[in-house]
Amino acid sequence: MNEAPLGLLFSILVALIFLSGFFSSSETGMMSLNRYRLKHLKSSGHKGAKRVSKLLARQDRLIGLILIGNNLVNILASAIATVIAIRLWGDAGIAIATLLLTLVILIFAEITPKTLAARYPEKIAFPASLILTVLLRVFYPLVWLVGGITNGILKLFGVNPAERADMSITTDELRTIVNEAGNLIPDRHQGMLLNILELESVTVDDIMVPRSEVYGIDLAEADEVILKRIQASEYTRLPLYTDDINEVSGVLHMRTTSRFISEAGLDRNKMLAEAAEPYFIPEGTPLHTQLLNFQRKKNRMAVVVDEYGVLMGLVALEDILEEIVGEFTSNLAETIEDIYPQKDGSYIINGSATVRDINKSLEWLLPTEGPKTLSGLLLEHLEGFPDGNVCINIEDYRLEILELRDNVVQAARASEASSQRR
């Protein structure tokens, strides 16, 4: 080698540095691949994805091959660089070669190729897998030997090399993936996916029509009153009860009204015959569970009861679907009757408004653990019933009770506390 032309030595050195960059970029590209996209491409028949998946199935062998190749070319490059430097500068060339080669390898064989591979992992990993597959076959005995020694050392420290890391993701991680999908997923679809993930943490208590707002038919009323309630109904299904709302005896679908209402008036017997059996569910049922129950039982409305059988409210299939697809409007604050925007930036909110609706409409973060309505939230934080109008700060929001009647907050003014300071 000492007698080889300097031009040949320089050519070999450049080739070795290139090979070092290849191994460095291959390692970074392989490890930077999106595993879920890789699985998708593999199932779609992508040849490069199949080769990479096969190599990654035994990461110890892949890493061993890359490091063997990288160290071989780097050591050989160091030897050649030393020969060149000694021939050019004598004994002082050893120090010069060490410094220059370190800089060259860092720039051209490490930082640059690894940065490029991290930026475009698929463009680097898929073509590199062709060469790595061939090299793995050529150097398999050496890779096997090095891998066996390495695995033996790991076992001494209680590490099982054959045990693969858990690649499953949690709900929170999946939510982050959806949030970071950007333009890959349309905003509306992104919102729907996130809402589906939220179903596990939301219960029927959060979306049900509360007992105080249940619109139904009291069978103890006169026929004329019942007919007026049916005519004035804005709902598709109405619960039937006698005197006490807790005694729900059936659920009436409005499309059947022509079968029991005629020119002669109301036929109660036919109305009761048309009514479906009420479907009772316990409070606290998660929405994703109730959605499956609706599908399995072929029901579209349920009566929510507590542990004592007391009616707490009603929940319909449509309510759950709205949790997924969102309200059928672009601006909730303009359509929800419980929220009235004011010129000063505050809002007048009915006490019966649910905390979740307020948060969704105004993009606020009022606490949802505990009381479900604004009235309940205020009274819980006040720990009693105030004698007059009072103000209270909850989290970052200022709430002022405007009307209190029958120990229930009827209306409150709400605003962000930061806007009050401004």
Short mmCIF file of C-alpha atoms in Angstrom, two decimals:
data_model
loop_
_atom_site.label_atom_id
_atom_site.label_comp_id
_atom_site.label_asym_id
_atom_site.label_seq_id
_atom_site.Cartn_x
_atom_site.Cartn_y
_atom_site.Cartn_z
CA MET A 1 0.00 0.00 0.00
CA ASN A 2 2.95 2.29 0.66
CA GLU A 3 3.92 2.05 -3.01
CA ALA A 4 0.38 2.55 -4.41
CA PRO A 5 -0.20 5.78 -6.34
CA LEU A 6 -1.67 8.59 -4.28
CA GLY A 7 -4.49 8.98 -6.82
CA LEU A 8 -5.59 5.37 -6.27
CA LEU A 9 -5.42 5.76 -2.49
CA PHE A 10 -7.49 8.94 -2.62
CA SER A 11 -10.08 7.16 -4.83
CA ILE A 12 -10.31 4.23 -2.40
CA LEU A 13 -10.64 6.65 0.53
CA VAL A 14 -13.50 8.52 -1.15
CA ALA A 15 -15.26 5.22 -1.93
CA LEU A 16 -14.89 4.09 1.69
CA ILE A 17 -16.31 7.36 2.98
CA PHE A 18 -19.23 6.93 0.58
CA LEU A 19 -19.79 3.39 1.88
CA SER A 20 -19.65 4.68 5.46
CA GLY A 21 -22.31 7.24 4.57
CA PHE A 22 -24.40 4.47 3.01
CA PHE A 23 -24.34 2.35 6.17
CA SER A 24 -25.05 5.38 8.39
CA SER A 25 -28.00 6.54 6.28
CA SER A 26 -29.34 2.99 6.02
CA GLU A 27 -29.43 2.61 9.79
CA THR A 28 -31.16 5.95 10.35
CA GLY A 29 -33.59 5.40 7.45
CA MET A 30 -34.59 1.94 8.68
CA MET A 31 -35.16 3.11 12.23
CA SER A 32 -37.00 6.29 11.19
CA LEU A 33 -39.66 4.53 9.14
CA ASN A 34 -43.25 4.92 10.24
CA ARG A 35 -44.10 1.38 11.34
CA TYR A 36 -47.82 1.75 10.62
CA ARG A 37 -47.26 3.16 7.16
CA LEU A 38 -44.75 0.34 6.57
CA LYS A 39 -47.39 -2.24 7.51
CA HIS A 40 -49.86 -0.58 5.15
CA LEU A 41 -47.38 -0.59 2.26
CA LYS A 42 -46.46 -4.19 2.96
CA SER A 43 -50.11 -5.29 2.92
CA SER A 44 -50.51 -3.34 -0.35
CA GLY A 45 -47.77 -5.45 -1.97
CA HIS A 46 -44.96 -2.86 -1.97
CA LYS A 47 -41.73 -4.84 -2.63
CA GLY A 48 -39.47 -2.40 -0.80
CA ALA A 49 -41.73 -2.48 2.24
CA LYS A 50 -41.67 -6.27 2.23
CA ARG A 51 -37.85 -6.35 2.14
CA VAL A 52 -37.56 -3.77 4.91
CA SER A 53 -40.13 -5.58 7.07
CA LYS A 54 -38.17 -8.81 6.69
CA LEU A 55 -34.95 -7.09 7.73
CA LEU A 56 -36.60 -5.34 10.69
CA ALA A 57 -38.08 -8.64 11.87
CA ARG A 58 -34.58 -9.39 13.20
CA GLN A 59 -33.29 -6.01 14.25
CA ASP A 60 -30.28 -7.50 16.02
CA ARG A 61 -29.02 -8.98 12.74
CA LEU A 62 -29.77 -5.81 10.77
CA ILE A 63 -27.97 -3.59 13.26
CA GLY A 64 -25.09 -6.08 13.45
CA LEU A 65 -24.68 -6.09 9.67
CA ILE A 66 -24.77 -2.29 9.42
CA LEU A 67 -22.29 -1.78 12.26
CA ILE A 68 -19.94 -4.45 10.96
CA GLY A 69 -19.94 -2.81 7.54
CA ASN A 70 -19.62 0.70 8.96
CA ASN A 71 -16.73 -0.18 11.27
CA LEU A 72 -14.89 -2.11 8.58
CA VAL A 73 -14.95 0.76 6.09
CA ASN A 74 -14.16 3.38 8.76
CA ILE A 75 -11.14 1.44 10.07
CA LEU A 76 -9.92 0.80 6.54
CA ALA A 77 -10.45 4.48 5.67
CA SER A 78 -8.43 5.45 8.74
CA ALA A 79 -5.54 3.20 7.69
CA ILE A 80 -5.48 4.55 4.13
CA ALA A 81 -5.75 8.16 5.32
CA THR A 82 -2.78 7.58 7.63
CA VAL A 83 -0.69 6.17 4.76
CA ILE A 84 -1.55 9.16 2.56
CA ALA A 85 -0.78 11.65 5.33
CA ILE A 86 2.60 10.07 6.17
CA ARG A 87 3.62 10.14 2.52
CA LEU A 88 2.64 13.81 2.29
CA TRP A 89 3.75 15.20 5.69
CA GLY A 90 5.86 12.55 7.31
CA ASP A 91 5.32 11.58 10.97
CA ALA A 92 3.27 14.71 11.57
CA GLY A 93 0.76 13.35 9.06
CA ILE A 94 -0.63 10.91 11.64
CA ALA A 95 -2.11 13.74 13.71
CA ILE A 96 -3.19 15.62 10.60
CA ALA A 97 -4.88 12.51 9.15
CA THR A 98 -6.72 11.86 12.44
CA LEU A 99 -8.10 15.42 12.57
CA LEU A 100 -9.03 15.70 8.91
CA LEU A 101 -10.55 12.24 8.64
CA THR A 102 -12.63 12.84 11.78
CA LEU A 103 -14.09 16.00 10.25
CA VAL A 104 -14.69 14.35 6.87
CA ILE A 105 -16.43 11.31 8.39
CA LEU A 106 -18.56 13.47 10.68
CA ILE A 107 -19.71 15.73 7.85
CA PHE A 108 -19.92 13.39 4.86
CA ALA A 109 -20.43 9.95 6.46
CA GLU A 110 -22.47 10.71 9.57
CA ILE A 111 -24.32 14.00 9.98
CA THR A 112 -25.24 14.68 6.34
CA PRO A 113 -26.43 11.17 5.36
CA LYS A 114 -28.24 10.63 8.68
CA THR A 115 -30.01 13.97 8.43
CA LEU A 116 -31.05 13.14 4.88
CA ALA A 117 -32.26 9.68 5.92
CA ALA A 118 -34.24 11.07 8.85
CA ARG A 119 -35.88 13.53 6.46
CA TYR A 120 -36.68 10.98 3.74
CA PRO A 121 -36.60 7.53 5.41
CA GLU A 122 -38.55 5.69 2.72
CA LYS A 123 -36.43 7.02 -0.15
CA ILE A 124 -33.30 5.81 1.65
CA ALA A 125 -34.47 2.61 3.34
CA PHE A 126 -36.30 0.94 0.44
CA PRO A 127 -33.41 1.09 -2.08
CA ALA A 128 -30.85 0.31 0.65
CA SER A 129 -32.76 -2.82 1.59
CA LEU A 130 -31.72 -4.39 -1.74
CA ILE A 131 -28.02 -4.04 -0.94
CA LEU A 132 -28.43 -4.93 2.74
CA THR A 133 -30.30 -8.12 1.86
CA VAL A 134 -27.41 -9.24 -0.35
CA LEU A 135 -24.78 -8.24 2.23
CA LEU A 136 -26.66 -10.12 4.95
CA ARG A 137 -26.36 -13.32 2.93
CA VAL A 138 -22.65 -12.74 2.21
CA PHE A 139 -21.69 -11.86 5.79
CA TYR A 140 -24.26 -14.08 7.51
CA PRO A 141 -21.69 -16.25 9.35
CA LEU A 142 -19.97 -13.17 10.78
CA VAL A 143 -23.30 -11.49 11.61
CA TRP A 144 -24.50 -14.69 13.27
CA LEU A 145 -21.32 -14.96 15.34
CA VAL A 146 -21.35 -11.34 16.47
CA GLY A 147 -25.10 -11.50 17.16
CA GLY A 148 -24.69 -14.67 19.22
CA ILE A 149 -21.99 -13.11 21.40
CA THR A 150 -24.01 -9.90 21.81
CA ASN A 151 -27.20 -11.76 22.73
CA GLY A 152 -25.26 -13.83 25.26
CA ILE A 153 -23.97 -10.68 26.93
CA LEU A 154 -27.48 -9.20 27.01
CA LYS A 155 -28.83 -12.35 28.68
CA LEU A 156 -26.25 -11.95 31.43
CA PHE A 157 -27.91 -8.62 32.24
CA GLY A 158 -31.39 -10.16 32.25
CA VAL A 159 -32.40 -8.86 28.81
CA ASN A 160 -34.21 -11.25 26.47
CA PRO A 161 -33.09 -10.39 22.91
CA ALA A 162 -35.96 -12.39 21.41
CA GLU A 163 -38.58 -10.31 23.23
CA ARG A 164 -39.88 -7.61 20.94
CA ALA A 165 -40.97 -4.18 22.13
CA ASP A 166 -44.70 -3.59 22.43
CA MET A 167 -45.64 -1.56 19.33
CA SER A 168 -49.29 -1.13 20.30
CA ILE A 169 -50.48 2.42 20.95
CA THR A 170 -52.79 3.84 23.59
CA THR A 171 -55.90 5.90 22.96
CA ASP A 172 -54.03 9.09 23.87
CA GLU A 173 -51.23 8.22 21.44
CA LEU A 174 -53.74 7.50 18.70
CA ARG A 175 -55.39 10.85 19.41
CA THR A 176 -52.00 12.54 18.98
CA ILE A 177 -51.45 10.73 15.67
CA VAL A 178 -54.81 11.92 14.38
CA ASN A 179 -54.12 15.49 15.55
CA GLU A 180 -50.77 15.54 13.79
CA ALA A 181 -52.07 14.03 10.55
CA GLY A 182 -52.44 17.55 9.15
CA ASN A 183 -53.65 17.72 5.56
CA LEU A 184 -53.51 13.94 5.22
CA ILE A 185 -56.93 13.75 6.90
CA PRO A 186 -59.64 16.37 6.18
CA ASP A 187 -60.52 18.49 9.21
CA ARG A 188 -64.06 17.11 9.41
CA HIS A 189 -62.89 13.50 9.29
CA GLN A 190 -60.21 14.33 11.81
CA GLY A 191 -62.84 15.71 14.17
CA MET A 192 -65.01 12.63 13.75
CA LEU A 193 -62.11 10.29 14.54
CA LEU A 194 -61.29 12.27 17.67
CA ASN A 195 -64.95 12.24 18.73
CA ILE A 196 -65.05 8.45 18.35
CA LEU A 197 -62.04 8.19 20.65
CA GLU A 198 -63.84 10.43 23.16
CA LEU A 199 -66.80 8.03 23.40
CA GLU A 200 -64.93 5.91 25.94
CA SER A 201 -64.57 8.81 28.38
CA VAL A 202 -68.12 10.18 27.96
CA THR A 203 -71.22 8.63 29.54
CA VAL A 204 -74.93 8.90 28.81
CA ASP A 205 -75.19 11.28 31.77
CA ASP A 206 -73.24 13.86 29.78
CA ILE A 207 -75.57 13.98 26.76
CA MET A 208 -78.99 12.90 28.05
CA VAL A 209 -82.00 15.17 28.18
CA PRO A 210 -82.33 15.75 31.95
CA ARG A 211 -85.47 14.76 33.80
CA SER A 212 -86.60 18.38 34.20
CA GLU A 213 -86.61 18.84 30.41
CA VAL A 214 -88.19 15.53 29.38
CA TYR A 215 -91.14 16.10 27.05
CA GLY A 216 -93.68 13.30 27.31
CA ILE A 217 -97.37 12.42 27.48
CA ASP A 218 -99.15 12.09 30.81
CA LEU A 219 -101.88 9.52 30.29
CA ALA A 220 -103.76 10.99 33.26
CA GLU A 221 -104.46 14.14 31.21
CA ALA A 222 -107.59 14.65 29.14
CA ASP A 223 -107.64 13.65 25.46
CA GLU A 224 -107.58 17.28 24.36
CA VAL A 225 -104.40 17.98 26.36
CA ILE A 226 -102.70 14.86 24.98
CA LEU A 227 -103.60 15.82 21.41
CA LYS A 228 -102.17 19.31 21.91
CA ARG A 229 -98.92 17.89 23.29
CA ILE A 230 -98.61 15.55 20.32
CA GLN A 231 -99.24 18.42 17.90
CA ALA A 232 -96.71 20.66 19.67
CA SER A 233 -94.02 18.00 19.94
CA GLU A 234 -90.66 18.65 18.31
CA TYR A 235 -89.48 15.12 19.06
CA THR A 236 -89.85 11.87 17.12
CA ARG A 237 -90.38 9.71 20.21
CA LEU A 238 -92.34 10.56 23.34
CA PRO A 239 -92.38 8.65 26.64
CA LEU A 240 -95.78 7.72 28.05
CA TYR A 241 -96.38 7.87 31.81
CA THR A 242 -99.19 8.27 34.31
CA ASP A 243 -98.94 11.12 36.82
CA ASP A 244 -95.29 10.40 37.69
CA ILE A 245 -92.53 10.63 35.08
CA ASN A 246 -90.81 7.75 36.89
CA GLU A 247 -93.62 5.46 35.76
CA VAL A 248 -92.74 5.30 32.05
CA SER A 249 -95.00 2.68 30.49
CA GLY A 250 -94.09 3.02 26.84
CA VAL A 251 -92.48 5.04 24.08
CA LEU A 252 -94.62 6.46 21.29
CA HIS A 253 -93.26 7.05 17.79
CA MET A 254 -94.81 10.06 16.08
CA ARG A 255 -95.08 8.29 12.72
CA THR A 256 -97.79 6.07 14.20
CA THR A 257 -100.12 8.94 15.15
CA SER A 258 -102.33 8.39 12.12
CA ARG A 259 -103.22 4.95 13.49
CA PHE A 260 -104.81 6.20 16.71
CA ILE A 261 -105.88 9.76 15.82
CA SER A 262 -108.87 10.18 13.56
CA GLU A 263 -111.74 12.59 13.02
CA ALA A 264 -113.43 10.94 15.98
CA GLY A 265 -110.51 11.96 18.20
CA LEU A 266 -107.93 10.04 20.19
CA ASP A 267 -108.17 6.25 20.54
CA ARG A 268 -106.21 5.54 23.74
CA ASN A 269 -106.32 1.77 23.36
CA LYS A 270 -104.75 1.94 19.91
CA MET A 271 -102.21 4.50 21.14
CA LEU A 272 -101.10 2.18 23.95
CA ALA A 273 -100.96 -0.71 21.50
CA GLU A 274 -98.66 1.28 19.21
CA ALA A 275 -96.32 2.27 22.04
CA ALA A 276 -93.08 0.29 22.30
CA GLU A 277 -91.73 -1.12 25.54
CA PRO A 278 -89.42 1.36 27.30
CA TYR A 279 -85.72 0.51 27.23
CA PHE A 280 -84.05 1.25 30.58
CA ILE A 281 -80.31 1.72 31.04
CA PRO A 282 -78.25 2.58 34.16
CA GLU A 283 -76.66 5.99 34.58
CA GLY A 284 -72.95 6.15 33.91
CA THR A 285 -73.09 3.87 30.85
CA PRO A 286 -70.18 4.79 28.51
CA LEU A 287 -71.32 6.09 25.12
CA HIS A 288 -69.37 3.52 23.11
CA THR A 289 -71.08 0.75 25.10
CA GLN A 290 -74.51 2.30 24.66
CA LEU A 291 -73.97 2.73 20.92
CA LEU A 292 -73.35 -1.01 20.62
CA ASN A 293 -76.37 -1.73 22.83
CA PHE A 294 -78.61 0.39 20.60
CA GLN A 295 -77.36 -1.52 17.58
CA ARG A 296 -77.81 -4.93 19.21
CA LYS A 297 -81.25 -4.26 20.67
CA LYS A 298 -82.53 -2.29 17.64
CA ASN A 299 -83.59 0.58 19.90
CA ARG A 300 -83.15 4.29 19.26
CA MET A 301 -84.09 5.79 22.64
CA ALA A 302 -83.35 4.77 26.21
CA VAL A 303 -84.56 5.84 29.64
CA VAL A 304 -81.65 6.54 31.98
CA VAL A 305 -82.32 5.53 35.60
CA ASP A 306 -80.22 5.58 38.77
CA GLU A 307 -79.58 2.66 41.12
CA TYR A 308 -83.01 3.15 42.70
CA GLY A 309 -84.86 3.13 39.39
CA VAL A 310 -85.51 6.89 39.44
CA LEU A 311 -85.62 8.42 36.00
CA MET A 312 -82.62 10.68 35.37
CA GLY A 313 -83.24 11.55 31.73
CA LEU A 314 -83.56 10.29 28.16
CA VAL A 315 -80.85 9.55 25.60
CA ALA A 316 -81.40 8.88 21.92
CA LEU A 317 -79.24 7.25 19.26
CA GLU A 318 -79.16 10.60 17.46
CA ASP A 319 -77.53 12.19 20.52
CA ILE A 320 -74.63 9.72 20.34
CA LEU A 321 -74.28 10.15 16.58
CA GLU A 322 -74.04 13.91 17.07
CA GLU A 323 -71.16 13.29 19.46
CA ILE A 324 -69.35 11.64 16.54
CA VAL A 325 -70.28 13.76 13.53
CA GLY A 326 -70.84 16.98 15.48
CA GLU A 327 -73.79 19.31 15.57
CA PHE A 328 -75.43 20.03 12.23
CA THR A 329 -74.28 23.63 12.26
CA SER A 330 -71.09 25.55 11.76
CA ASN A 331 -71.44 27.77 14.83
CA LEU A 332 -72.88 26.15 17.93
CA ALA A 333 -72.95 29.33 19.97
CA GLU A 334 -75.39 30.85 17.49
CA THR A 335 -77.82 27.95 17.55
CA ILE A 336 -77.82 26.60 21.10
CA GLU A 337 -80.70 28.39 22.78
CA ASP A 338 -79.04 28.23 26.20
CA ILE A 339 -76.13 30.51 25.22
CA TYR A 340 -76.58 34.18 24.32
CA PRO A 341 -73.48 36.17 23.25
CA GLN A 342 -73.26 39.74 24.60
CA LYS A 343 -71.62 42.84 23.09
CA ASP A 344 -69.00 43.01 25.84
CA GLY A 345 -67.71 39.52 24.98
CA SER A 346 -69.52 37.74 27.81
CA TYR A 347 -72.34 35.21 27.52
CA ILE A 348 -75.69 34.86 29.24
CA ILE A 349 -76.16 31.13 29.79
CA ASN A 350 -79.19 29.27 31.06
CA GLY A 351 -78.51 27.30 34.22
CA SER A 352 -79.85 24.14 32.60
CA ALA A 353 -77.14 24.20 29.91
CA THR A 354 -74.77 21.26 30.21
CA VAL A 355 -71.12 21.94 30.93
CA ARG A 356 -70.06 19.83 27.93
CA ASP A 357 -72.26 21.87 25.56
CA ILE A 358 -70.77 25.08 26.93
CA ASN A 359 -67.24 23.77 26.49
CA LYS A 360 -67.93 22.57 22.95
CA SER A 361 -69.73 25.76 21.93
CA LEU A 362 -67.28 28.26 23.38
CA GLU A 363 -64.15 26.07 23.28
CA TRP A 364 -63.79 26.43 27.03
CA LEU A 365 -62.39 24.04 29.63
CA LEU A 366 -64.88 24.14 32.48
CA PRO A 367 -64.55 21.03 34.69
CA THR A 368 -66.75 18.16 33.52
CA GLU A 369 -66.12 15.87 36.47
CA GLY A 370 -69.08 16.17 38.81
CA PRO A 371 -72.22 18.25 38.06
CA LYS A 372 -73.38 18.09 34.45
CA THR A 373 -75.22 21.42 34.28
CA LEU A 374 -74.05 24.99 34.83
CA SER A 375 -76.45 25.34 37.75
CA GLY A 376 -75.04 22.27 39.47
CA LEU A 377 -71.48 23.40 38.83
CA LEU A 378 -72.09 26.83 40.39
CA LEU A 379 -73.92 25.49 43.45
CA GLU A 380 -71.24 22.86 44.05
CA HIS A 381 -68.47 25.47 44.07
CA LEU A 382 -70.52 27.81 46.25
CA GLU A 383 -71.31 24.91 48.62
CA GLY A 384 -74.76 26.32 49.27
CA PHE A 385 -77.56 28.51 47.99
CA PRO A 386 -76.66 32.21 47.82
CA ASP A 387 -79.09 34.88 49.03
CA GLY A 388 -78.46 37.09 46.00
CA ASN A 389 -76.38 37.51 42.89
CA VAL A 390 -72.79 36.44 43.45
CA CYS A 391 -69.66 36.09 41.30
CA ILE A 392 -67.26 33.17 41.38
CA ASN A 393 -64.14 32.18 39.46
CA ILE A 394 -64.01 28.57 38.26
CA GLU A 395 -60.72 27.64 36.59
CA ASP A 396 -60.04 30.55 34.19
CA TYR A 397 -63.67 31.69 33.92
CA ARG A 398 -65.72 34.29 35.78
CA LEU A 399 -69.35 33.32 36.44
CA GLU A 400 -72.02 35.63 37.86
CA ILE A 401 -75.39 34.29 38.97
CA LEU A 402 -78.14 36.49 37.51
CA GLU A 403 -81.22 34.58 38.61
CA LEU A 404 -81.78 31.95 41.29
CA ARG A 405 -85.22 30.42 41.66
CA ASP A 406 -86.37 27.34 43.58
CA ASN A 407 -82.75 26.65 44.57
CA VAL A 408 -81.78 26.35 40.91
CA VAL A 409 -79.63 28.78 38.96
CA GLN A 410 -81.81 29.97 36.09
CA ALA A 411 -79.25 32.18 34.34
CA ALA A 412 -75.63 33.27 34.73
CA ARG A 413 -73.23 35.62 33.01
CA ALA A 414 -70.00 33.92 31.96
CA SER A 415 -66.72 35.21 30.58
CA GLU A 416 -63.06 34.34 30.53
CA ALA A 417 -61.29 35.78 33.55
CA SER A 418 -58.40 36.95 31.37
CA SER A 419 -60.77 39.15 29.34
CA GLN A 420 -61.95 40.79 32.56
CA ARG A 421 -58.36 41.69 33.48
CA ARG A 422 -57.82 43.26 30.07
#
